[in-house]
mmCIF file of C-alpha atoms in Angstrom:
data_model
loop_
_atom_site.group_PDB
_atom_site.id
_atom_site.type_symbol
_atom_site.label_atom_id
_atom_site.label_comp_id
_atom_site.label_asym_id
_atom_site.label_seq_id
_atom_site.Cartn_x
_atom_site.Cartn_y
_atom_site.Cartn_z
ATOM 1 C CA MET N 196 88.686 103.901 35.042
ATOM 2 C CA ALA N 197 84.962 103.758 36.623
ATOM 3 C CA GLY N 198 84.917 103.735 40.202
ATOM 4 C CA ARG N 199 84.016 100.953 42.890
ATOM 5 C CA PRO N 200 80.213 100.787 43.509
ATOM 6 C CA LEU N 201 79.287 101.427 47.006
ATOM 7 C CA SER N 202 78.438 98.539 48.829
ATOM 8 C CA CYS N 203 74.849 98.236 50.728
ATOM 9 C CA GLY N 204 76.504 98.976 54.509
ATOM 10 C CA ARG N 205 78.320 101.838 53.576
ATOM 11 C CA LEU N 206 75.598 103.504 51.487
ATOM 12 C CA ALA N 207 73.391 102.921 54.467
ATOM 13 C CA THR N 208 76.141 104.237 56.912
ATOM 14 C CA LEU N 209 76.293 107.526 54.696
ATOM 15 C CA THR N 210 72.771 107.668 54.386
ATOM 16 C CA PHE N 211 72.123 107.773 58.199
ATOM 17 C CA ALA N 212 74.969 110.485 58.298
ATOM 18 C CA ALA N 213 73.609 112.971 56.024
ATOM 19 C CA VAL N 214 69.923 112.562 57.884
ATOM 20 C CA LEU N 215 71.546 112.694 61.483
ATOM 21 C CA LEU N 216 73.257 115.772 60.316
ATOM 22 C CA GLN N 217 70.217 117.294 58.956
ATOM 23 C CA ILE N 218 68.256 116.385 62.417
ATOM 24 C CA ILE N 219 71.290 118.064 64.295
ATOM 25 C CA GLY N 220 71.189 121.362 61.900
ATOM 26 C CA LEU N 221 67.368 121.671 62.255
ATOM 27 C CA LEU N 222 67.325 121.354 65.771
ATOM 28 C CA LEU N 223 70.236 123.994 66.280
ATOM 29 C CA PHE N 224 68.016 125.978 64.365
ATOM 30 C CA VAL N 225 64.556 125.472 65.965
ATOM 31 C CA PHE N 226 66.363 126.215 69.715
ATOM 32 C CA GLY N 227 68.365 129.237 68.434
ATOM 33 C CA PHE N 228 65.953 131.043 66.678
ATOM 34 C CA PHE N 229 62.610 129.480 68.891
ATOM 35 C CA PRO N 230 64.204 129.654 72.163
ATOM 36 C CA VAL N 231 62.165 128.553 75.133
ATOM 37 C CA ASN N 232 62.318 131.094 78.325
ATOM 38 C CA PRO N 233 61.156 129.011 81.076
ATOM 39 C CA ALA N 234 59.888 130.845 84.274
ATOM 40 C CA LEU N 235 60.490 129.711 87.913
ATOM 41 C CA PRO N 236 57.453 128.035 88.926
ATOM 42 C CA GLY N 237 55.293 129.295 91.273
ATOM 43 C CA ILE N 238 54.499 132.996 92.521
ATOM 44 C CA SER N 239 55.935 135.093 94.842
ATOM 45 C CA GLY N 240 54.130 135.591 98.239
ATOM 46 C CA ALA N 241 54.383 137.557 101.366
ATOM 47 C CA GLU N 242 57.631 136.429 101.823
ATOM 48 C CA SER N 243 58.618 139.171 98.757
ATOM 49 C CA TYR N 244 56.571 141.695 100.858
ATOM 50 C CA ARG N 245 59.572 142.436 103.021
ATOM 51 C CA MET N 246 62.994 144.428 102.235
ATOM 52 C CA PRO N 247 65.953 141.902 101.725
ATOM 53 C CA THR N 248 68.023 140.658 104.564
ATOM 54 C CA CYS N 249 70.190 138.145 105.651
ATOM 55 C CA ASP N 250 67.548 136.031 107.636
ATOM 56 C CA ASP N 251 65.988 133.014 105.664
ATOM 57 C CA SER N 252 63.633 131.782 108.648
ATOM 58 C CA PHE N 253 60.523 134.015 107.579
ATOM 59 C CA GLU N 254 57.721 131.974 107.300
ATOM 60 C CA THR N 255 53.930 132.904 107.011
ATOM 61 C CA ASP N 256 50.845 131.320 105.698
ATOM 62 C CA ASN N 257 48.897 133.744 103.635
ATOM 63 C CA GLY N 258 46.544 131.234 102.136
ATOM 64 C CA ASN N 259 43.885 132.530 104.212
ATOM 65 C CA LEU N 260 44.004 135.916 103.941
ATOM 66 C CA LEU N 261 41.759 138.529 102.411
ATOM 67 C CA PRO N 262 43.013 140.485 99.836
ATOM 68 C CA GLU N 263 42.648 143.789 102.101
ATOM 69 C CA GLN N 264 44.847 141.788 104.522
ATOM 70 C CA LEU N 265 47.334 140.651 102.355
ATOM 71 C CA GLY N 266 47.605 144.511 101.055
ATOM 72 C CA SER N 267 48.206 145.353 104.908
ATOM 73 C CA LEU N 268 50.808 142.830 104.797
ATOM 74 C CA TYR N 269 52.592 144.434 102.108
ATOM 75 C CA ARG N 270 52.208 147.791 103.539
ATOM 76 C CA ASP N 271 53.584 146.556 106.876
ATOM 77 C CA MET N 272 56.389 144.422 105.849
ATOM 78 C CA SER N 273 57.754 146.368 102.921
ATOM 79 C CA GLN N 274 58.424 149.729 105.048
ATOM 80 C CA ILE N 275 58.399 151.678 101.774
ATOM 81 C CA PRO N 276 55.210 154.088 102.051
ATOM 82 C CA SER N 277 53.428 154.367 98.359
ATOM 83 C CA THR N 278 54.241 157.480 96.381
ATOM 84 C CA PHE N 279 51.096 157.113 94.456
ATOM 85 C CA ASP N 280 47.573 155.416 95.317
ATOM 86 C CA ARG N 281 46.262 155.629 91.677
ATOM 87 C CA ILE N 282 47.989 154.765 88.461
ATOM 88 C CA ILE N 283 46.740 155.098 84.753
ATOM 89 C CA LEU N 284 48.768 153.107 82.447
ATOM 90 C CA MET N 285 48.154 154.936 78.915
ATOM 91 C CA VAL N 286 49.470 152.671 76.092
ATOM 92 C CA ILE N 287 49.727 154.408 72.897
ATOM 93 C CA ASP N 288 50.651 151.080 70.446
ATOM 94 C CA GLY N 289 53.454 151.876 67.959
ATOM 95 C CA LEU N 290 54.499 155.412 69.312
ATOM 96 C CA PRO N 291 57.934 155.835 68.599
ATOM 97 C CA ALA N 292 59.880 157.776 71.626
ATOM 98 C CA GLU N 293 61.823 160.186 68.934
ATOM 99 C CA PHE N 294 58.397 161.401 67.980
ATOM 100 C CA LEU N 295 58.474 162.941 71.568
ATOM 101 C CA ILE N 296 61.970 163.456 72.799
ATOM 102 C CA GLY N 297 64.364 162.987 69.810
ATOM 103 C CA ARG N 298 67.089 160.950 68.695
ATOM 104 C CA GLY N 299 70.243 160.826 70.386
ATOM 105 C CA ASP N 300 71.492 164.456 71.032
ATOM 106 C CA GLN N 301 68.822 165.849 68.419
ATOM 107 C CA PRO N 302 65.514 166.877 69.650
ATOM 108 C CA SER N 303 62.097 165.871 67.993
ATOM 109 C CA GLN N 304 60.952 167.479 64.932
ATOM 110 C CA ASN N 305 59.120 170.617 64.956
ATOM 111 C CA SER N 306 55.963 168.895 63.661
ATOM 112 C CA MET N 307 56.041 166.303 66.521
ATOM 113 C CA TRP N 308 56.198 169.516 68.585
ATOM 114 C CA GLU N 309 53.379 170.891 66.975
ATOM 115 C CA ALA N 310 51.219 167.678 67.139
ATOM 116 C CA MET N 311 51.689 167.298 70.871
ATOM 117 C CA PRO N 312 51.982 170.784 72.366
ATOM 118 C CA TYR N 313 50.553 169.936 75.883
ATOM 119 C CA THR N 314 52.559 166.779 76.676
ATOM 120 C CA HIS N 315 56.062 168.619 75.165
ATOM 121 C CA SER N 316 55.331 171.298 77.669
ATOM 122 C CA LEU N 317 54.769 169.103 80.318
ATOM 123 C CA LEU N 318 58.423 167.915 79.896
ATOM 124 C CA SER N 319 59.993 171.273 78.900
ATOM 125 C CA LYS N 320 58.810 172.620 82.439
ATOM 126 C CA GLN N 321 59.992 169.232 84.519
ATOM 127 C CA ARG N 322 56.384 168.101 85.086
ATOM 128 C CA ALA N 323 56.959 164.799 83.322
ATOM 129 C CA ILE N 324 59.819 162.904 82.579
ATOM 130 C CA ALA N 325 60.184 160.537 79.592
ATOM 131 C CA TYR N 326 62.560 157.805 78.390
ATOM 132 C CA HIS N 327 63.899 155.609 75.398
ATOM 133 C CA ALA N 328 62.360 152.487 76.565
ATOM 134 C CA LYS N 329 64.066 149.708 74.740
ATOM 135 C CA ALA N 330 62.313 146.881 73.636
ATOM 136 C CA ALA N 331 63.343 143.503 72.974
ATOM 137 C CA PRO N 332 62.782 141.965 69.585
ATOM 138 C CA PRO N 333 60.040 140.234 68.704
ATOM 139 C CA THR N 334 58.296 144.083 68.449
ATOM 140 C CA VAL N 335 54.781 142.953 68.466
ATOM 141 C CA THR N 336 52.429 143.586 70.875
ATOM 142 C CA MET N 337 51.636 140.546 72.914
ATOM 143 C CA PRO N 338 55.323 139.513 74.080
ATOM 144 C CA ARG N 339 56.179 143.298 74.680
ATOM 145 C CA LEU N 340 52.807 143.520 77.279
ATOM 146 C CA LYS N 341 54.287 140.584 78.955
ATOM 147 C CA ALA N 342 57.328 141.870 79.334
ATOM 148 C CA MET N 343 56.098 145.473 80.693
ATOM 149 C CA VAL N 344 54.296 143.542 83.707
ATOM 150 C CA SER N 345 56.447 140.437 84.351
ATOM 151 C CA GLY N 346 59.962 141.382 83.241
ATOM 152 C CA ALA N 347 59.449 138.253 80.683
ATOM 153 C CA ILE N 348 61.878 137.826 77.684
ATOM 154 C CA GLY N 349 59.780 137.180 74.529
ATOM 155 C CA GLY N 350 60.982 134.787 71.533
ATOM 156 C CA PHE N 351 59.787 134.526 67.788
ATOM 157 C CA LEU N 352 57.633 131.800 68.629
ATOM 158 C CA ASP N 353 55.444 134.702 70.358
ATOM 159 C CA VAL N 354 55.014 136.375 66.923
ATOM 160 C CA ALA N 355 52.804 133.290 65.993
ATOM 161 C CA PHE N 356 51.004 133.372 69.806
ATOM 162 C CA ASN N 357 49.883 137.243 69.031
ATOM 163 C CA PHE N 358 47.360 135.862 66.497
ATOM 164 C CA ASN N 359 45.908 133.586 69.222
ATOM 165 C CA THR N 360 46.671 135.262 72.554
ATOM 166 C CA GLN N 361 46.495 132.889 75.707
ATOM 167 C CA ALA N 362 45.862 133.381 79.069
ATOM 168 C CA PHE N 363 49.452 134.465 80.983
ATOM 169 C CA LEU N 364 49.962 131.744 84.181
ATOM 170 C CA ASP N 365 53.493 133.362 85.145
ATOM 171 C CA ASP N 366 53.778 135.447 88.001
ATOM 172 C CA ASN N 367 53.322 139.218 86.957
ATOM 173 C CA LEU N 368 52.203 142.552 88.540
ATOM 174 C CA LEU N 369 48.641 142.385 87.530
ATOM 175 C CA ASP N 370 47.861 139.488 89.526
ATOM 176 C CA HIS N 371 49.643 140.506 92.643
ATOM 177 C CA PHE N 372 47.669 144.148 92.529
ATOM 178 C CA TYR N 373 44.879 141.961 92.118
ATOM 179 C CA ARG N 374 45.297 139.387 95.086
ATOM 180 C CA ILE N 375 45.973 142.507 97.374
ATOM 181 C CA GLY N 376 42.557 144.056 96.642
ATOM 182 C CA TRP N 377 42.974 146.426 93.450
ATOM 183 C CA LYS N 378 40.107 147.101 91.263
ATOM 184 C CA LEU N 379 41.664 147.032 87.769
ATOM 185 C CA ILE N 380 39.698 148.267 84.700
ATOM 186 C CA MET N 381 40.907 148.290 80.859
ATOM 187 C CA PHE N 382 39.964 150.043 77.659
ATOM 188 C CA GLY N 383 41.425 148.989 74.064
ATOM 189 C CA ASP N 384 43.284 146.526 72.533
ATOM 190 C CA ASN N 385 41.316 143.080 73.779
ATOM 191 C CA THR N 386 45.232 141.544 73.831
ATOM 192 C CA TRP N 387 44.966 142.654 77.720
ATOM 193 C CA THR N 388 41.496 140.508 78.177
ATOM 194 C CA LYS N 389 42.861 137.583 76.644
ATOM 195 C CA LEU N 390 46.381 137.602 78.632
ATOM 196 C CA PHE N 391 44.140 138.297 81.775
ATOM 197 C CA PRO N 392 40.900 136.971 81.161
ATOM 198 C CA SER N 393 39.299 137.566 84.959
ATOM 199 C CA LEU N 394 40.988 140.411 86.438
ATOM 200 C CA PHE N 395 39.317 143.480 85.405
ATOM 201 C CA THR N 396 36.413 144.724 86.971
ATOM 202 C CA ARG N 397 35.333 146.544 84.070
ATOM 203 C CA ASP N 398 36.668 146.202 80.429
ATOM 204 C CA ASP N 399 35.848 147.150 77.124
ATOM 205 C CA GLY N 400 38.174 145.591 74.605
ATOM 206 C CA VAL N 401 38.556 145.914 70.878
ATOM 207 C CA SER N 402 40.290 144.167 68.154
ATOM 208 C CA SER N 403 43.991 145.238 67.290
ATOM 209 C CA PHE N 404 44.055 143.308 63.696
ATOM 210 C CA TYR N 405 41.834 145.570 61.278
ATOM 211 C CA VAL N 406 44.215 147.891 60.880
ATOM 212 C CA LYS N 407 42.159 149.978 58.375
ATOM 213 C CA ASP N 408 40.237 151.402 61.321
ATOM 214 C CA THR N 409 42.039 154.455 63.037
ATOM 215 C CA VAL N 410 38.853 156.264 64.334
ATOM 216 C CA GLU N 411 36.289 153.730 66.652
ATOM 217 C CA VAL N 412 39.573 151.814 68.021
ATOM 218 C CA ASP N 413 40.553 155.072 69.743
ATOM 219 C CA PHE N 414 36.967 156.561 70.424
ATOM 220 C CA ASN N 415 36.090 153.372 72.505
ATOM 221 C CA VAL N 416 38.681 154.052 74.622
ATOM 222 C CA SER N 417 38.126 157.963 75.127
ATOM 223 C CA ARG N 418 34.507 157.861 75.674
ATOM 224 C CA HIS N 419 34.934 156.080 79.046
ATOM 225 C CA LEU N 420 37.191 158.482 80.146
ATOM 226 C CA GLU N 421 35.094 160.907 81.778
ATOM 227 C CA ALA N 422 33.211 158.577 83.979
ATOM 228 C CA GLU N 423 35.998 156.744 84.989
ATOM 229 C CA LEU N 424 37.796 159.715 86.220
ATOM 230 C CA ALA N 425 34.907 160.358 88.247
ATOM 231 C CA ALA N 426 34.848 156.976 89.604
ATOM 232 C CA SER N 427 36.930 156.095 92.857
ATOM 233 C CA ASP N 428 36.831 152.502 92.921
ATOM 234 C CA TRP N 429 39.307 151.396 90.815
ATOM 235 C CA LYS N 430 43.427 151.640 91.673
ATOM 236 C CA LEU N 431 44.695 151.050 87.962
ATOM 237 C CA MET N 432 43.241 152.073 84.742
ATOM 238 C CA ILE N 433 44.515 150.567 81.560
ATOM 239 C CA LEU N 434 44.081 152.489 78.330
ATOM 240 C CA HIS N 435 45.378 150.785 75.182
ATOM 241 C CA TYR N 436 45.204 153.074 72.291
ATOM 242 C CA LEU N 437 45.427 151.582 68.411
ATOM 243 C CA GLY N 438 45.006 154.406 66.124
ATOM 244 C CA VAL N 439 48.931 154.948 65.894
ATOM 245 C CA ASP N 440 50.310 151.792 65.147
ATOM 246 C CA HIS N 441 47.115 151.613 62.442
ATOM 247 C CA VAL N 442 48.220 154.919 61.012
ATOM 248 C CA GLY N 443 51.588 153.888 60.393
ATOM 249 C CA HIS N 444 50.624 150.295 58.829
ATOM 250 C CA ILE N 445 48.378 152.548 56.324
ATOM 251 C CA GLY N 446 50.619 155.370 55.776
ATOM 252 C CA GLY N 447 54.005 154.664 57.348
ATOM 253 C CA ARG N 448 55.490 157.391 59.981
ATOM 254 C CA HIS N 449 55.214 160.344 57.554
ATOM 255 C CA SER N 450 51.228 159.602 56.931
ATOM 256 C CA LEU N 451 49.044 162.830 56.326
ATOM 257 C CA LEU N 452 47.485 160.769 59.338
ATOM 258 C CA MET N 453 49.633 160.848 61.817
ATOM 259 C CA ALA N 454 50.034 164.115 63.049
ATOM 260 C CA PRO N 455 46.163 164.398 63.758
ATOM 261 C CA LYS N 456 46.311 161.103 65.490
ATOM 262 C CA LEU N 457 49.171 162.497 67.441
ATOM 263 C CA LYS N 458 47.033 165.306 68.548
ATOM 264 C CA GLU N 459 44.104 163.231 69.649
ATOM 265 C CA MET N 460 46.846 161.537 71.934
ATOM 266 C CA ASP N 461 48.088 164.726 73.287
ATOM 267 C CA ASP N 462 44.532 165.749 74.193
ATOM 268 C CA VAL N 463 43.943 162.581 75.823
ATOM 269 C CA ILE N 464 47.060 163.120 78.089
ATOM 270 C CA LYS N 465 45.894 167.010 78.668
ATOM 271 C CA MET N 466 42.284 165.644 79.843
ATOM 272 C CA ILE N 467 43.559 163.888 82.240
ATOM 273 C CA HIS N 468 45.964 165.769 83.336
ATOM 274 C CA ILE N 469 43.624 168.835 83.767
ATOM 275 C CA HIS N 470 40.880 166.907 85.211
ATOM 276 C CA SER N 471 43.407 165.596 87.811
ATOM 277 C CA SER N 472 44.806 168.956 88.504
ATOM 278 C CA LEU N 473 41.129 170.683 88.699
ATOM 279 C CA ASN N 474 39.373 167.921 90.482
ATOM 280 C CA GLY N 475 42.200 166.557 92.548
ATOM 281 C CA ASP N 476 41.159 163.395 95.165
ATOM 282 C CA ASP N 477 38.523 163.694 97.814
ATOM 283 C CA HIS N 478 40.707 160.958 99.730
ATOM 284 C CA GLY N 479 43.833 162.773 98.972
ATOM 285 C CA ARG N 480 45.242 160.188 96.752
ATOM 286 C CA ARG N 481 48.170 160.666 94.276
ATOM 287 C CA MET N 482 47.699 159.453 90.907
ATOM 288 C CA LEU N 483 50.481 158.758 88.366
ATOM 289 C CA LEU N 484 50.062 158.639 84.805
ATOM 290 C CA VAL N 485 52.552 156.578 82.762
ATOM 291 C CA VAL N 486 52.300 156.975 79.268
ATOM 292 C CA VAL N 487 53.975 154.058 77.074
ATOM 293 C CA SER N 488 54.434 152.511 73.867
ATOM 294 C CA ASP N 489 54.529 148.608 73.296
ATOM 295 C CA HIS N 490 57.278 149.405 70.370
ATOM 296 C CA GLY N 491 58.486 151.467 67.396
ATOM 297 C CA MET N 492 57.740 151.538 63.814
ATOM 298 C CA THR N 493 60.393 151.622 60.321
ATOM 299 C CA GLU N 494 59.583 154.250 58.255
ATOM 300 C CA SER N 495 57.188 152.137 56.110
ATOM 301 C CA GLY N 496 55.353 151.956 59.439
ATOM 302 C CA ASN N 497 56.041 148.239 60.386
ATOM 303 C CA HIS N 498 57.398 146.526 63.295
ATOM 304 C CA GLY N 499 58.263 142.942 64.505
ATOM 305 C CA GLY N 500 61.911 142.921 64.082
ATOM 306 C CA SER N 501 65.128 144.376 66.141
ATOM 307 C CA SER N 502 65.756 147.548 64.392
ATOM 308 C CA TYR N 503 66.200 150.859 65.940
ATOM 309 C CA GLU N 504 63.299 152.375 64.851
ATOM 310 C CA GLU N 505 61.493 149.179 65.842
ATOM 311 C CA THR N 506 62.926 148.753 69.476
ATOM 312 C CA ASP N 507 62.566 152.652 70.207
ATOM 313 C CA SER N 508 59.309 152.615 72.697
ATOM 314 C CA LEU N 509 58.253 155.200 74.951
ATOM 315 C CA ALA N 510 58.071 155.657 78.887
ATOM 316 C CA VAL N 511 56.687 158.839 80.123
ATOM 317 C CA PHE N 512 56.089 159.510 84.018
ATOM 318 C CA ILE N 513 53.763 162.222 85.369
ATOM 319 C CA ASP N 514 52.502 163.058 88.651
ATOM 320 C CA LEU N 515 48.969 164.370 87.861
ATOM 321 C CA GLN N 516 48.560 166.194 91.409
ATOM 322 C CA SER N 517 51.779 168.427 91.033
ATOM 323 C CA GLN N 518 51.446 171.970 89.991
ATOM 324 C CA SER N 519 55.279 172.546 90.212
ATOM 325 C CA PRO N 520 58.407 171.068 88.761
ATOM 326 C CA ILE N 521 59.284 168.033 90.258
ATOM 327 C CA TYR N 522 61.596 165.872 87.602
ATOM 328 C CA ALA N 523 65.414 166.920 87.501
ATOM 329 C CA PRO N 524 66.354 166.666 83.816
ATOM 330 C CA SER N 525 67.287 162.815 83.439
ATOM 331 C CA MET N 526 71.269 162.275 82.400
ATOM 332 C CA ARG N 527 70.035 158.936 81.553
ATOM 333 C CA ARG N 528 67.413 159.033 78.892
ATOM 334 C CA GLU N 529 67.517 155.019 78.009
ATOM 335 C CA VAL N 530 66.361 152.209 80.108
ATOM 336 C CA PHE N 531 65.233 148.800 79.217
ATOM 337 C CA GLN N 532 61.690 148.462 78.503
ATOM 338 C CA LYS N 533 60.984 145.404 80.949
ATOM 339 C CA CYS N 534 62.865 146.222 83.492
ATOM 340 C CA CYS N 535 61.530 150.013 83.328
ATOM 341 C CA TYR N 536 58.048 149.149 84.143
ATOM 342 C CA TYR N 537 58.346 145.817 85.956
ATOM 343 C CA HIS N 538 60.536 147.969 88.815
ATOM 344 C CA THR N 539 58.607 151.383 88.669
#
């Protein structure tokens, strides 16, 4: 027996219910897979320069202070002496931490020791300390750089923004450095100049998207080193090397190009360390070299996801003026990337 035909009203109700369910499902997907991570409005001011207390009556007007005065205010109010006066942030794009410090209880492979002998010697002599700095997905460059300088939590929508980077307006360390009078310079991946278009006194950016270039992208960084290491006007120098990442995209982790490229990075670390050890600083300033990676890579050299290989980034800290062991062996070799840099 044939079923009773649907009335127009019942058909309209079922259609409306089906469309509503589809809209709800689409919204759940969008807000679940592309979550919005709102930041608190505004920037931290002089009230954040002091040590935490229970006194909420602190007020100051720092709107008319010069950068040098803000820097002096920070030193006076924080009551925390500066350990280092200048910083070199060397970003080796795509370098997995296990290349340098192994995985779990296993040391790095012999081929990695042979590729980066100087850096390994600094670690073994306790003149440097290294960590697995766990990166949060998406493991692509732009959101990882934002996390390093601000503690920001990335979302998968940042994968699309990675191809058209906009100026970063949230509260971050580089803006604060600039505000208290630091001179910042940058050489390498032009993502930095897109995120911070007006902060750098000197910069030379290169595109990160021509992945077949494994030579010029790094030469364009290193060619500035000799002059900049001799200069005394900057306080933070950013060096962002792209060659390791590009080698991975071309041939994977075990590409024949990987060992020579790692040796090139090791030679850069050696050059910076030896130059600082021999020449020191005429003004008695101590310099810190921080060698980091923004993300790791899979066996095929890709990244973007949440696998161990992709999130296993590196953080190495080297006191460039120290001539003796200063770092005790660390019992905790894993940190979160955004916390590691933001609170250092």
